[in-house]
Short mmCIF file of C-alpha atoms in Angstrom, two decimals:
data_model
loop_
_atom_site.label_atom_id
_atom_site.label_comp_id
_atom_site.label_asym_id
_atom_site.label_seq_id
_atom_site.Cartn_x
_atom_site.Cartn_y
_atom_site.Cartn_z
CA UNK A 1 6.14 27.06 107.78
CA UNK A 2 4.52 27.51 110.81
CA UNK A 3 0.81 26.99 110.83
CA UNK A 4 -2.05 29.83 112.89
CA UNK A 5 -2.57 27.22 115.68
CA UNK A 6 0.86 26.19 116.21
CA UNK A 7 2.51 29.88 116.19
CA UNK A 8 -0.37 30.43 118.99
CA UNK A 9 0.92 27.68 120.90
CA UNK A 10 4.59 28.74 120.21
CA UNK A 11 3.93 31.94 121.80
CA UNK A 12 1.71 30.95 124.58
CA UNK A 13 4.96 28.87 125.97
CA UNK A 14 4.94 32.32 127.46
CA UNK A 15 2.83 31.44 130.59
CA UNK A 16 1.65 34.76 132.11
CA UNK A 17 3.10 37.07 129.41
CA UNK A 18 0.82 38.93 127.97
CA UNK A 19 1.47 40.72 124.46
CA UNK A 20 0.96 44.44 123.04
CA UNK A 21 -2.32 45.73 121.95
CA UNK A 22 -0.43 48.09 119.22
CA UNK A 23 -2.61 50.96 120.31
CA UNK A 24 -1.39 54.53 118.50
CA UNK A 25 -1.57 56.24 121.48
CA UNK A 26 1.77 55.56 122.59
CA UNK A 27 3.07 56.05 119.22
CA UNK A 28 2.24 59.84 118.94
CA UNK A 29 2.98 60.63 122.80
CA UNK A 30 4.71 63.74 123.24
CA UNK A 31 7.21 65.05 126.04
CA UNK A 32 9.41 62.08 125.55
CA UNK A 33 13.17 63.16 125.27
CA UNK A 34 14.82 61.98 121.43
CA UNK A 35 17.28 59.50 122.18
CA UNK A 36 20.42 59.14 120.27
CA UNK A 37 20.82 55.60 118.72
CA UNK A 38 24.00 54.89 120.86
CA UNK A 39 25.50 52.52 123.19
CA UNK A 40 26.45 52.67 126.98
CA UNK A 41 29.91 50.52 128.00
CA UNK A 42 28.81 48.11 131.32
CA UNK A 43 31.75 47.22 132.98
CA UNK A 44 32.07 43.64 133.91
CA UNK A 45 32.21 41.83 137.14
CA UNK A 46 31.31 39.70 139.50
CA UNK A 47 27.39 39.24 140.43
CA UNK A 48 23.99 37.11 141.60
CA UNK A 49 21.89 35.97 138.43
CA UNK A 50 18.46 34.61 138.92
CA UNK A 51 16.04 34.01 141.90
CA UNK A 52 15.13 32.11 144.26
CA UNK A 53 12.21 33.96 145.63
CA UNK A 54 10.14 34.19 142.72
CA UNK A 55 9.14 31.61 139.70
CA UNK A 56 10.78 28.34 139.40
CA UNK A 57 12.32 29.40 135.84
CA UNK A 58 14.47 32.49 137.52
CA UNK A 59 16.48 29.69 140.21
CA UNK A 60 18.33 28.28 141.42
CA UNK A 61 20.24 32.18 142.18
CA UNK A 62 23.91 31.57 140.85
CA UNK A 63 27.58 33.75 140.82
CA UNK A 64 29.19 34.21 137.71
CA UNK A 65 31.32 37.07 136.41
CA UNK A 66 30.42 38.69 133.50
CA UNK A 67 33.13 41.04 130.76
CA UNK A 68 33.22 44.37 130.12
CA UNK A 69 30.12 44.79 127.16
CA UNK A 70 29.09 48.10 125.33
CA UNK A 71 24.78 47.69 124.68
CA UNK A 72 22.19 49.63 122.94
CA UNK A 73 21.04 52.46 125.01
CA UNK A 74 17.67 51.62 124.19
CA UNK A 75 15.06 48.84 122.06
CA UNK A 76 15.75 48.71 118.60
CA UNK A 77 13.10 50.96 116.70
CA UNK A 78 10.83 50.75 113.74
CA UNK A 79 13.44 53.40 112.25
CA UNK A 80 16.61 51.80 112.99
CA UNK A 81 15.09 48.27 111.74
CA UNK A 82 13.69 50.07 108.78
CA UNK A 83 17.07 50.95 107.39
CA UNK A 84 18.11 47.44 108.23
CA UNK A 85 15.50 46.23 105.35
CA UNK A 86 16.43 48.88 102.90
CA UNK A 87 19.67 48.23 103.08
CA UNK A 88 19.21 44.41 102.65
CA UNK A 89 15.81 43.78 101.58
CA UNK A 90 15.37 41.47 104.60
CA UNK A 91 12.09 39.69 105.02
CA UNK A 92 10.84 38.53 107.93
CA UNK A 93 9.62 35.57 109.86
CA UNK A 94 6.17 37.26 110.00
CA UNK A 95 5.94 38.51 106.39
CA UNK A 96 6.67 35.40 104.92
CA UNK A 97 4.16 33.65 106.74
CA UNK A 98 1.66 36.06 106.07
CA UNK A 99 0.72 37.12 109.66
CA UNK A 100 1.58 37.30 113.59
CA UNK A 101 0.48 36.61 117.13
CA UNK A 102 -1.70 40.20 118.37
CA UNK A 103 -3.03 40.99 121.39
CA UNK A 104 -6.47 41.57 122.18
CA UNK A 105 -7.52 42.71 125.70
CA UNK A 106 -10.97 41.68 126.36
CA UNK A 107 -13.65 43.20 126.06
CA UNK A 108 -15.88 45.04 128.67
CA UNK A 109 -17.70 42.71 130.80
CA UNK A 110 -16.32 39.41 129.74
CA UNK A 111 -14.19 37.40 132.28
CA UNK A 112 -10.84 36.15 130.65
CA UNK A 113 -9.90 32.53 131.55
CA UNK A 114 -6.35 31.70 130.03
CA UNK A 115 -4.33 33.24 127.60
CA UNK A 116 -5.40 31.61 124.51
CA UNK A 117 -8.53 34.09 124.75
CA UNK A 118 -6.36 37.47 124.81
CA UNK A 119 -3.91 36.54 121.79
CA UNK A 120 -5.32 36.19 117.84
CA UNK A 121 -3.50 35.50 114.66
CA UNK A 122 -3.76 38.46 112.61
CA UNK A 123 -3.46 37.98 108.53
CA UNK A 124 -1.45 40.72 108.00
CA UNK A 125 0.00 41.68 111.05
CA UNK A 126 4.25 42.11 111.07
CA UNK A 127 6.07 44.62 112.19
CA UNK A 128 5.31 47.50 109.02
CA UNK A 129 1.85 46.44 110.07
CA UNK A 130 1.55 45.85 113.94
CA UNK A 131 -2.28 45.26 114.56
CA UNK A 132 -2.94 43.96 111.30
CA UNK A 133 -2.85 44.98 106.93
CA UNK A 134 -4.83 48.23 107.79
CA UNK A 135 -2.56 49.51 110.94
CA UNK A 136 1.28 51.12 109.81
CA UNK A 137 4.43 52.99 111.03
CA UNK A 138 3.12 56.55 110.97
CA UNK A 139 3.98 57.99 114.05
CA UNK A 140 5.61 55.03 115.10
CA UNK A 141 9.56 55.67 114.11
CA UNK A 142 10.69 55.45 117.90
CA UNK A 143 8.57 53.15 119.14
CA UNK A 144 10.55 49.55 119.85
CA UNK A 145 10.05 47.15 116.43
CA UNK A 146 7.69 44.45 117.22
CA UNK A 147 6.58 41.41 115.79
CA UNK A 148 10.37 40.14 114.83
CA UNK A 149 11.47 36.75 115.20
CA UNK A 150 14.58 35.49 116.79
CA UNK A 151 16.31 35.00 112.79
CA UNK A 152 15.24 38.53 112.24
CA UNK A 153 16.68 40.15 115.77
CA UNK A 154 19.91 38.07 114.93
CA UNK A 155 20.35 39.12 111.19
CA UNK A 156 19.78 42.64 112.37
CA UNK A 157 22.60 42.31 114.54
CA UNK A 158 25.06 40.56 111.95
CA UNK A 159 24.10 44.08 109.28
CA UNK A 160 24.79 45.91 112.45
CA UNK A 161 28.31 44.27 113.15
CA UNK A 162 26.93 43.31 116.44
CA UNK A 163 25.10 40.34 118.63
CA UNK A 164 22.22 39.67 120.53
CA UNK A 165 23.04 39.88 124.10
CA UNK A 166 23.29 37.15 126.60
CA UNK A 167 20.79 36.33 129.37
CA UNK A 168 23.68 37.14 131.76
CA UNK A 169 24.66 40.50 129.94
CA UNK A 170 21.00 41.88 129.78
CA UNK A 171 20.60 41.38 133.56
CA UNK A 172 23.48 42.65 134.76
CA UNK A 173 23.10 45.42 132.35
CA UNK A 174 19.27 45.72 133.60
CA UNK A 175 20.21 45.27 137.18
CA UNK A 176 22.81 47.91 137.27
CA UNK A 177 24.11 47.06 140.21
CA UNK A 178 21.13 47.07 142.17
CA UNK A 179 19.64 44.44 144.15
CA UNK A 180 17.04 42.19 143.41
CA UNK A 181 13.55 43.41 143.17
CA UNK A 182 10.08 41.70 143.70
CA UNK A 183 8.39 45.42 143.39
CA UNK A 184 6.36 46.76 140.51
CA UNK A 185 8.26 49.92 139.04
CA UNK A 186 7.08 53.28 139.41
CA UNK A 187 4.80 54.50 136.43
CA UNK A 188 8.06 56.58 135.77
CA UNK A 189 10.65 54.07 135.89
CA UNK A 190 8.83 51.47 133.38
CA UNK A 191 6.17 50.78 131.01
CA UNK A 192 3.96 48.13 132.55
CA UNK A 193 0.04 47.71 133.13
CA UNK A 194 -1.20 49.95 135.83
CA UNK A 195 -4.47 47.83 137.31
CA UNK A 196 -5.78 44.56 136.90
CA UNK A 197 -4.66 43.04 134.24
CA UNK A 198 -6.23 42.53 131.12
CA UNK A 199 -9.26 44.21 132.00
CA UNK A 200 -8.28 47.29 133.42
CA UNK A 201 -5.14 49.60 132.75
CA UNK A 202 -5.52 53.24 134.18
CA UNK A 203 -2.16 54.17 132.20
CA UNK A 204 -1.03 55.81 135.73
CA UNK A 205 2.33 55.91 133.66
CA UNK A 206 1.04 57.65 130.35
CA UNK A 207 0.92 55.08 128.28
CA UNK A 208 -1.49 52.20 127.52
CA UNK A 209 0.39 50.80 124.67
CA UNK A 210 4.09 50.32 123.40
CA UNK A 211 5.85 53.41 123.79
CA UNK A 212 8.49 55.29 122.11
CA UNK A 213 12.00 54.91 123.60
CA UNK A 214 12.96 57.11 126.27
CA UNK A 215 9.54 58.12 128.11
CA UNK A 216 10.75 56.68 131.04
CA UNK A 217 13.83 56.93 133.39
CA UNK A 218 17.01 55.36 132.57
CA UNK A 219 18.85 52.75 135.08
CA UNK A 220 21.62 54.07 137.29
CA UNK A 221 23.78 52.40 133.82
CA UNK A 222 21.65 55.45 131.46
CA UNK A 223 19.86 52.56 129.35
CA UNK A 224 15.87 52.89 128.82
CA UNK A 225 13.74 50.50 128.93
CA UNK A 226 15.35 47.34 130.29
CA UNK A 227 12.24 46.44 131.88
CA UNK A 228 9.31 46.73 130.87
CA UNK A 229 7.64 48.18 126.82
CA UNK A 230 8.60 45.16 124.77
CA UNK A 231 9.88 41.56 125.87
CA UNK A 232 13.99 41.29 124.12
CA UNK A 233 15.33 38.78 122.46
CA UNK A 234 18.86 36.96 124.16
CA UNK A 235 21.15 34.83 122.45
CA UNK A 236 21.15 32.31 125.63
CA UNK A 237 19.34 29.24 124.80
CA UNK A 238 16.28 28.48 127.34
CA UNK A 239 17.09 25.37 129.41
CA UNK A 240 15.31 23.99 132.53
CA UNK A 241 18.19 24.20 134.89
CA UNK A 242 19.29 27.69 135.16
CA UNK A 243 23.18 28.24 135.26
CA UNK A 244 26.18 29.68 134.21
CA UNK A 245 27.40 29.64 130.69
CA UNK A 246 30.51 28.15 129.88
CA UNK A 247 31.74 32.18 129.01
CA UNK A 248 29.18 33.79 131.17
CA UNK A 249 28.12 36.99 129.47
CA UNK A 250 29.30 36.46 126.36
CA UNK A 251 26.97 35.00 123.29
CA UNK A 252 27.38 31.22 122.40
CA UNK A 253 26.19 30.59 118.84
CA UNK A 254 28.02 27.10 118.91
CA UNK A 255 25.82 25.50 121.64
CA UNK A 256 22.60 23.89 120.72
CA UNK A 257 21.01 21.61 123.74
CA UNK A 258 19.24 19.56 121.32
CA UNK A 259 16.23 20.59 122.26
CA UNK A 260 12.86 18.34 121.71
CA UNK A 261 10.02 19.74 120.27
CA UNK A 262 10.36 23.59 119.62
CA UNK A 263 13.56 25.50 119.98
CA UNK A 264 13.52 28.56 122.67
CA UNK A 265 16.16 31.23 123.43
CA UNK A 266 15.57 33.24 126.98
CA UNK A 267 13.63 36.60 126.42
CA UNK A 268 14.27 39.44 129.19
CA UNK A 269 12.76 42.44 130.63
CA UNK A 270 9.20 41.89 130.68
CA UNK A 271 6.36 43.53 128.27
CA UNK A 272 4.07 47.01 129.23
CA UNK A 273 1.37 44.17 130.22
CA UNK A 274 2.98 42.96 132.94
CA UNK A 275 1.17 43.54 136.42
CA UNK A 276 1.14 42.27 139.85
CA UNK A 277 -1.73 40.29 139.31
CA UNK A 278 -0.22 38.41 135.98
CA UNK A 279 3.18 38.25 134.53
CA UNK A 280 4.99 39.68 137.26
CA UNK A 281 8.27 39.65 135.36
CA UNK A 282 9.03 43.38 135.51
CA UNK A 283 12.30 42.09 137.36
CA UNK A 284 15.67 42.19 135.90
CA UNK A 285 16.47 38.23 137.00
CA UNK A 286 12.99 37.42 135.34
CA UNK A 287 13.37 34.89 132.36
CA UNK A 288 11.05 33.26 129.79
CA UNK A 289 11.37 31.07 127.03
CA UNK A 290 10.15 32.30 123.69
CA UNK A 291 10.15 29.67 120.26
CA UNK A 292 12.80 30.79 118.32
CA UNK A 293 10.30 31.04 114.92
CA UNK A 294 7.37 32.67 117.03
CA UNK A 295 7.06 36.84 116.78
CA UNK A 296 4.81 38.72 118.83
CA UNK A 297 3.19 42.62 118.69
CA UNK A 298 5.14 42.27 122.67
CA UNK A 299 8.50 40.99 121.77
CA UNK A 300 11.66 43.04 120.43
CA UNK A 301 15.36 43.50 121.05
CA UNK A 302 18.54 44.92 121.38
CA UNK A 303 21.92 44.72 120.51
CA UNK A 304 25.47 44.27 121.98
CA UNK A 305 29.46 44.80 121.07
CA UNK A 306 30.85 41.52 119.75
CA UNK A 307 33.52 40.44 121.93
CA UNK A 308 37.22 41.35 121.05
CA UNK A 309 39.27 38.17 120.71
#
């Protein structure tokens, strides 16, 4: 069981990622199109992974060629995940320890210093309950599932007959061709913080919390929300070096590096709270480790095709 200081420190291996506050008002937005709860086909090739232009995590910048994949259009939601537990009475990471990492901008007039003072444990808090025992789901059926641990992405994924993706399938998948970018989206294109972060977000693109799926433009690919609303769980273990797989683009359940200490897997796509000033990671080459046991009301997922052998 993971103890309140040491799933803090789990999640705070996420230097300059900051969380989700959980606020309703992105839950009940209106104008956003209903998505169906499909999948898009990426067709494989060749491309550049990682940076060398940006944090030391993303190089060095490497080829590798990556299969055909079909992917979630868009973030797992509260509804979809929902089903998951009625059909199999799943219990999560969070639940069974009785609570989760929240975030909690500061507030007015104080002068954050590091992370630690922007993140609490919440008693309560999983994903039925994302701010804590007296927040719930109403209103929130579209909005990407929080709170879920890396066992509880990946036995969503086995119910669903699928897999988590690999680091090298979400960003091709996220990149869609394009080149790589060291610019802030467009309030349209993604969900991040618009100002200084944490103490100021002028919501310049409508929302100041998670939002549902679909508010914001698809990729050149048709997927939503590849970067930015919630952080999403890969498959790919996190190593220092960054490098091809031995099967680029494809999941690898059988490799285990052996870490020491805790065990992290890559997370993609950045969080609505990342901003110029902090957690710049709106970028689809940006990378981060997350511990494998450690939840968050930032961090969710989605799902790809298992390979055809």
């Amino acid at each position: 069981m993971i103890r309140r200081a040491a799933a803090l420190t789990a999640v705070l291996l996420l230097a300059g990622v900051a969380g989700d506050d959980g606020s309703a008002e992105g839950a009940g937005a209106s104008g956003c199109p209903a998505l169906a709860d499909d999948e898009v086909w990426v067709a494989g090739g060749p491309a550049q992974f990682g940076s060398d232009r940006s944090y030391q995590e993303e190089a060095p910048r490497y080829a590798a060629t990556v299969k055909g994949f079909w992917i979630d259009r868009h973030e797992v939601t509260n509804r979809q995940y929902a089903a998951f537990v009625a059909a199999t009475g799943h219990v999560t990471q969070a639940e069974r320890e009785g609570g989760s990492i929240v975030f909690a901008p500061p507030g007015p007039g104080m002068l954050p210093v590091a992370p630690s003072q922007w993140w609490r444990y919440v008693k309560g808090a999983d994903w039925r309950h994302p701010e804590g025992p007296t927040s719930d789901l109403a209103g929130r059926d579209t909005l990407p599932v929080v709170h879920i641990a890396f066992a509880d992405a990946r036995a969503y994924a086995d119910w669903a007959g699928r897999a988590l993706p690999s680091e090298e399938q979400f960003e091709f998948a996220a990149r869609a061709g394009g080149a790589e970018s060291l610019e802030q989206p467009a309030p349209r294109k993604a969900n991040t913080w618009q100002g200084r972060f944490p103490v100021e977000n002028d919501a310049a693109d409508g929302h100041r919390g998670l939002a549902p799926v679909g508010c914001y433009d698809t990729n050149a690919l048709g997927l939503n929300d590849m970067i930015g609303n919630a952080w999403e769980w890969t498959q790919s273990w996190y190593l220092p070096g960054h490098g091809p797989t031995a099967e680029a683009g494809e999941p690898n359940r059988s490799f285990d590096p052996a870490q020491p200490g805790v065990r992290a897997r890559v997370i993609k796509g950045g969080s609505f709270l990342c901003a110029p000033n902090y957690c710049a990671r709106y970028r689809p080459e940006a990378r981060h480790a997350q511990a494998e046991l450690a939840g968050a009301s930032h961090l969710g997922f989605r799902t790809v095709a298992r390979p055809v052998r």
